[in-house]
CSV table of C-alpha atoms in Angstrom, one decimal:
chain,number,residue,atom,x,y,z
U,1,MET,CA,133.0,165.8,43.0
U,2,LYS,CA,133.2,162.8,45.2
U,3,ASP,CA,136.4,164.3,47.3
U,4,CYS,CA,134.5,167.3,48.0
U,5,CYS,CA,132.9,166.0,51.1
U,6,ALA,CA,134.9,164.7,54.4
U,7,LEU,CA,131.7,163.1,55.5
U,8,ASN,CA,131.3,160.8,52.7
U,9,LYS,CA,131.8,157.6,54.8
U,10,GLY,CA,127.8,157.8,54.7
U,11,PRO,CA,125.3,157.8,57.6
U,12,LEU,CA,126.0,157.3,61.2
U,13,THR,CA,125.5,154.8,63.2
U,14,ASP,CA,122.8,153.9,65.5
U,15,GLU,CA,125.5,154.2,68.0
U,16,GLU,CA,127.0,157.1,66.7
U,17,ILE,CA,123.4,158.9,66.9
U,18,THR,CA,123.3,158.0,70.7
U,19,HIS,CA,126.7,159.4,71.0
U,20,TYR,CA,126.2,162.8,69.7
U,21,SER,CA,122.8,163.1,71.0
U,22,ARG,CA,124.1,162.7,74.5
U,23,LEU,CA,126.5,165.2,73.7
U,24,PHE,CA,124.9,167.8,71.6
U,25,SER,CA,122.2,167.5,74.3
U,26,CYS,CA,125.3,167.9,76.8
U,27,VAL,CA,126.4,171.4,75.4
U,28,ALA,CA,123.1,172.8,74.7
U,29,GLU,CA,122.9,174.3,78.4
U,30,PRO,CA,123.6,177.7,78.0
U,31,ALA,CA,126.0,177.9,81.2
U,32,ARG,CA,128.0,174.7,79.9
U,33,LEU,CA,128.8,176.0,76.8
U,34,ARG,CA,129.9,179.2,77.9
U,35,ILE,CA,132.5,177.3,80.7
U,36,LEU,CA,133.3,175.5,78.0
U,37,SER,CA,134.2,178.4,75.8
U,38,GLU,CA,135.8,179.8,79.1
U,39,ILE,CA,138.3,177.3,79.3
U,40,ALA,CA,139.1,177.1,75.4
U,41,GLY,CA,139.6,180.8,75.7
U,42,CYS,CA,142.9,180.0,78.5
U,43,GLY,CA,144.5,178.0,75.9
U,44,CYS,CA,147.0,175.6,78.2
U,45,ASP,CA,146.6,177.9,81.1
U,46,PRO,CA,144.9,176.2,84.4
U,47,VAL,CA,141.9,177.9,85.2
U,48,THR,CA,140.0,177.2,88.7
U,49,VAL,CA,136.4,177.1,89.3
U,50,ASN,CA,136.3,180.8,91.2
U,51,GLU,CA,137.9,181.8,88.2
U,52,LEU,CA,135.4,180.4,86.4
U,53,ALA,CA,132.5,181.6,88.3
U,54,GLU,CA,133.6,185.1,88.3
U,55,ARG,CA,133.9,185.2,84.6
U,56,ILE,CA,130.8,183.9,84.0
U,57,GLY,CA,128.7,185.2,86.7
U,58,LEU,CA,127.3,181.9,88.4
U,59,SER,CA,127.8,180.7,91.5
U,60,GLN,CA,130.9,178.5,92.6
U,61,PRO,CA,128.6,175.3,92.9
U,62,THR,CA,126.7,176.1,90.1
U,63,ILE,CA,129.6,175.9,87.7
U,64,SER,CA,131.1,172.6,89.6
U,65,HIS,CA,127.6,170.9,88.9
U,66,HIS,CA,128.1,171.6,85.5
U,67,LEU,CA,131.3,170.9,85.2
U,68,LYS,CA,130.6,167.5,87.2
U,69,LYS,CA,127.7,166.8,84.0
U,70,LEU,CA,130.6,168.0,81.6
U,71,THR,CA,132.5,165.1,83.0
U,72,GLU,CA,129.8,162.3,82.4
U,73,CYS,CA,129.4,163.8,78.9
């Protein structure tokens, strides 16, 4: 049973905990998760901020704000 789990490297380090905590906090915002979902759903096709705003139902400045926050994560 030793090989049953790919996460068998041991507990997370303090550095990893800090990293994942910031990442999860960033995507815990529903609008940001919607944005990521829309972008992922486009595959390799480009998508503009205005297209995201229309699809998600948020204003362009709001989408831009959340995209900025996502790039800071």
